[in-house]
Amino acid sequence: MNSLEQAEDLKAFERRLTEYIHCLQPATGRWRMLLIVVSVCTATGAWNWLIDPETQKVSFFTSLWNHPFFTISCITLIGLFFAGIHKRVVAPSMYPLPMEAPP
């Protein structure tokens, strides 16, 4: 393979990669929004759980039972990470995009 063919192959690969990354962007935005919403819900539930005076007086599982919003949010967040949301959110940003727009 000469250098001209290699350059053409590299350009074709770069175009295909750019096209693939642009196709991932809408789905990535939705996954990021879901992660943000669940994280805010978990943080809000954790705050309410921590400031509740009953939390110190009862057992751990009873306090979780008394705060279902936090419990469900936390389980959902853990489930999303087990499902691989961290890969779906970060993967498209790992590839450098060329400065020029695809044709």
mmCIF file of C-alpha atoms in Angstrom:
data_model
loop_
_atom_site.group_PDB
_atom_site.id
_atom_site.type_symbol
_atom_site.label_atom_id
_atom_site.label_comp_id
_atom_site.label_asym_id
_atom_site.label_seq_id
_atom_site.Cartn_x
_atom_site.Cartn_y
_atom_site.Cartn_z
ATOM 1 C CA MET A 1 0.000 0.000 0.000
ATOM 2 C CA ASN A 2 1.485 3.341 -0.905
ATOM 3 C CA SER A 3 1.190 6.502 1.155
ATOM 4 C CA LEU A 4 -1.608 7.935 -1.021
ATOM 5 C CA GLU A 5 -3.799 4.877 -0.438
ATOM 6 C CA GLN A 6 -3.004 4.955 3.266
ATOM 7 C CA ALA A 7 -3.995 8.625 3.455
ATOM 8 C CA GLU A 8 -7.282 7.902 1.684
ATOM 9 C CA ASP A 9 -7.989 4.994 4.030
ATOM 10 C CA LEU A 10 -7.232 7.182 7.018
ATOM 11 C CA LYS A 11 -9.564 9.913 5.745
ATOM 12 C CA ALA A 12 -12.326 7.362 5.117
ATOM 13 C CA PHE A 13 -11.869 5.963 8.614
ATOM 14 C CA GLU A 14 -11.967 9.460 10.097
ATOM 15 C CA ARG A 15 -15.178 10.302 8.207
ATOM 16 C CA ARG A 16 -16.803 7.069 9.347
ATOM 17 C CA LEU A 17 -15.750 7.636 12.967
ATOM 18 C CA THR A 18 -17.058 11.210 12.869
ATOM 19 C CA GLU A 19 -20.362 9.994 11.430
ATOM 20 C CA TYR A 20 -20.624 7.339 14.136
ATOM 21 C CA ILE A 21 -19.922 9.841 16.923
ATOM 22 C CA HIS A 22 -22.500 12.285 15.558
ATOM 23 C CA CYS A 23 -25.083 9.486 15.551
ATOM 24 C CA LEU A 24 -24.335 8.804 19.236
ATOM 25 C CA GLN A 25 -24.823 12.402 20.346
ATOM 26 C CA PRO A 26 -28.664 12.437 20.707
ATOM 27 C CA ALA A 27 -28.705 9.190 22.691
ATOM 28 C CA THR A 28 -25.794 10.386 24.820
ATOM 29 C CA GLY A 29 -27.686 13.579 25.655
ATOM 30 C CA ARG A 30 -30.677 11.582 26.856
ATOM 31 C CA TRP A 31 -28.486 9.297 28.990
ATOM 32 C CA ARG A 32 -26.717 12.330 30.484
ATOM 33 C CA MET A 33 -30.050 13.964 31.307
ATOM 34 C CA LEU A 34 -31.303 10.755 32.952
ATOM 35 C CA LEU A 35 -28.098 10.497 34.982
ATOM 36 C CA ILE A 36 -28.393 14.121 36.099
ATOM 37 C CA VAL A 37 -32.048 13.733 37.130
ATOM 38 C CA VAL A 38 -31.444 10.528 39.085
ATOM 39 C CA SER A 39 -28.325 12.006 40.720
ATOM 40 C CA VAL A 40 -30.226 15.125 41.829
ATOM 41 C CA CYS A 41 -33.065 12.984 43.169
ATOM 42 C CA THR A 42 -30.579 10.835 45.080
ATOM 43 C CA ALA A 43 -28.803 13.891 46.498
ATOM 44 C CA THR A 44 -32.108 15.486 47.535
ATOM 45 C CA GLY A 45 -33.283 12.264 49.131
ATOM 46 C CA ALA A 46 -29.947 11.858 50.909
ATOM 47 C CA TRP A 47 -30.199 15.376 52.306
ATOM 48 C CA ASN A 48 -33.703 14.733 53.633
ATOM 49 C CA TRP A 49 -32.573 11.378 55.002
ATOM 50 C CA LEU A 50 -29.595 12.927 56.823
ATOM 51 C CA ILE A 51 -31.433 15.858 58.363
ATOM 52 C CA ASP A 52 -34.253 13.690 59.720
ATOM 53 C CA PRO A 53 -33.811 13.377 63.513
ATOM 54 C CA GLU A 54 -35.389 9.901 63.440
ATOM 55 C CA THR A 55 -32.513 8.579 61.330
ATOM 56 C CA GLN A 56 -30.191 8.513 64.347
ATOM 57 C CA LYS A 57 -32.716 6.784 66.579
ATOM 58 C CA VAL A 58 -33.741 3.852 64.385
ATOM 59 C CA SER A 59 -31.832 1.099 62.638
ATOM 60 C CA PHE A 60 -30.322 1.581 59.200
ATOM 61 C CA PHE A 61 -32.929 -0.494 57.360
ATOM 62 C CA THR A 62 -35.788 1.167 59.232
ATOM 63 C CA SER A 63 -34.476 4.597 58.267
ATOM 64 C CA LEU A 64 -34.285 3.475 54.633
ATOM 65 C CA TRP A 65 -37.837 2.159 54.911
ATOM 66 C CA ASN A 66 -38.936 5.550 56.296
ATOM 67 C CA HIS A 67 -37.382 7.382 53.313
ATOM 68 C CA PRO A 68 -38.603 5.568 50.180
ATOM 69 C CA PHE A 69 -37.692 8.468 47.842
ATOM 70 C CA PHE A 70 -34.023 8.189 48.777
ATOM 71 C CA THR A 71 -34.084 4.396 48.753
ATOM 72 C CA ILE A 72 -35.662 4.145 45.293
ATOM 73 C CA SER A 73 -33.420 6.886 43.884
ATOM 74 C CA CYS A 74 -30.311 5.216 45.253
ATOM 75 C CA ILE A 75 -31.309 1.791 43.931
ATOM 76 C CA THR A 76 -32.078 3.346 40.538
ATOM 77 C CA LEU A 77 -28.694 5.071 40.424
ATOM 78 C CA ILE A 78 -26.871 1.867 41.330
ATOM 79 C CA GLY A 79 -28.904 -0.019 38.732
ATOM 80 C CA LEU A 80 -28.019 2.529 36.056
ATOM 81 C CA PHE A 81 -24.328 2.124 36.803
ATOM 82 C CA PHE A 82 -24.633 -1.669 36.693
ATOM 83 C CA ALA A 83 -26.413 -1.270 33.341
ATOM 84 C CA GLY A 84 -23.430 0.685 32.009
ATOM 85 C CA ILE A 85 -24.673 4.265 31.951
ATOM 86 C CA HIS A 86 -21.141 5.471 32.655
ATOM 87 C CA LYS A 87 -20.024 3.962 29.339
ATOM 88 C CA ARG A 88 -22.935 5.477 27.430
ATOM 89 C CA VAL A 89 -22.314 8.941 28.851
ATOM 90 C CA VAL A 90 -18.528 9.067 28.531
ATOM 91 C CA ALA A 91 -17.810 6.999 25.397
ATOM 92 C CA PRO A 92 -18.624 9.612 22.725
ATOM 93 C CA SER A 93 -16.438 12.216 24.403
ATOM 94 C CA MET A 94 -13.410 9.908 24.350
ATOM 95 C CA TYR A 95 -12.956 10.246 20.595
ATOM 96 C CA PRO A 96 -11.450 13.477 19.322
ATOM 97 C CA LEU A 97 -13.563 15.021 16.592
ATOM 98 C CA PRO A 98 -11.904 16.743 13.656
ATOM 99 C CA MET A 99 -12.307 20.485 13.384
ATOM 100 C CA GLU A 100 -13.914 20.315 9.937
ATOM 101 C CA ALA A 101 -17.538 19.349 9.393
ATOM 102 C CA PRO A 102 -18.252 16.049 7.622
ATOM 103 C CA PRO A 103 -19.418 16.286 4.013
#
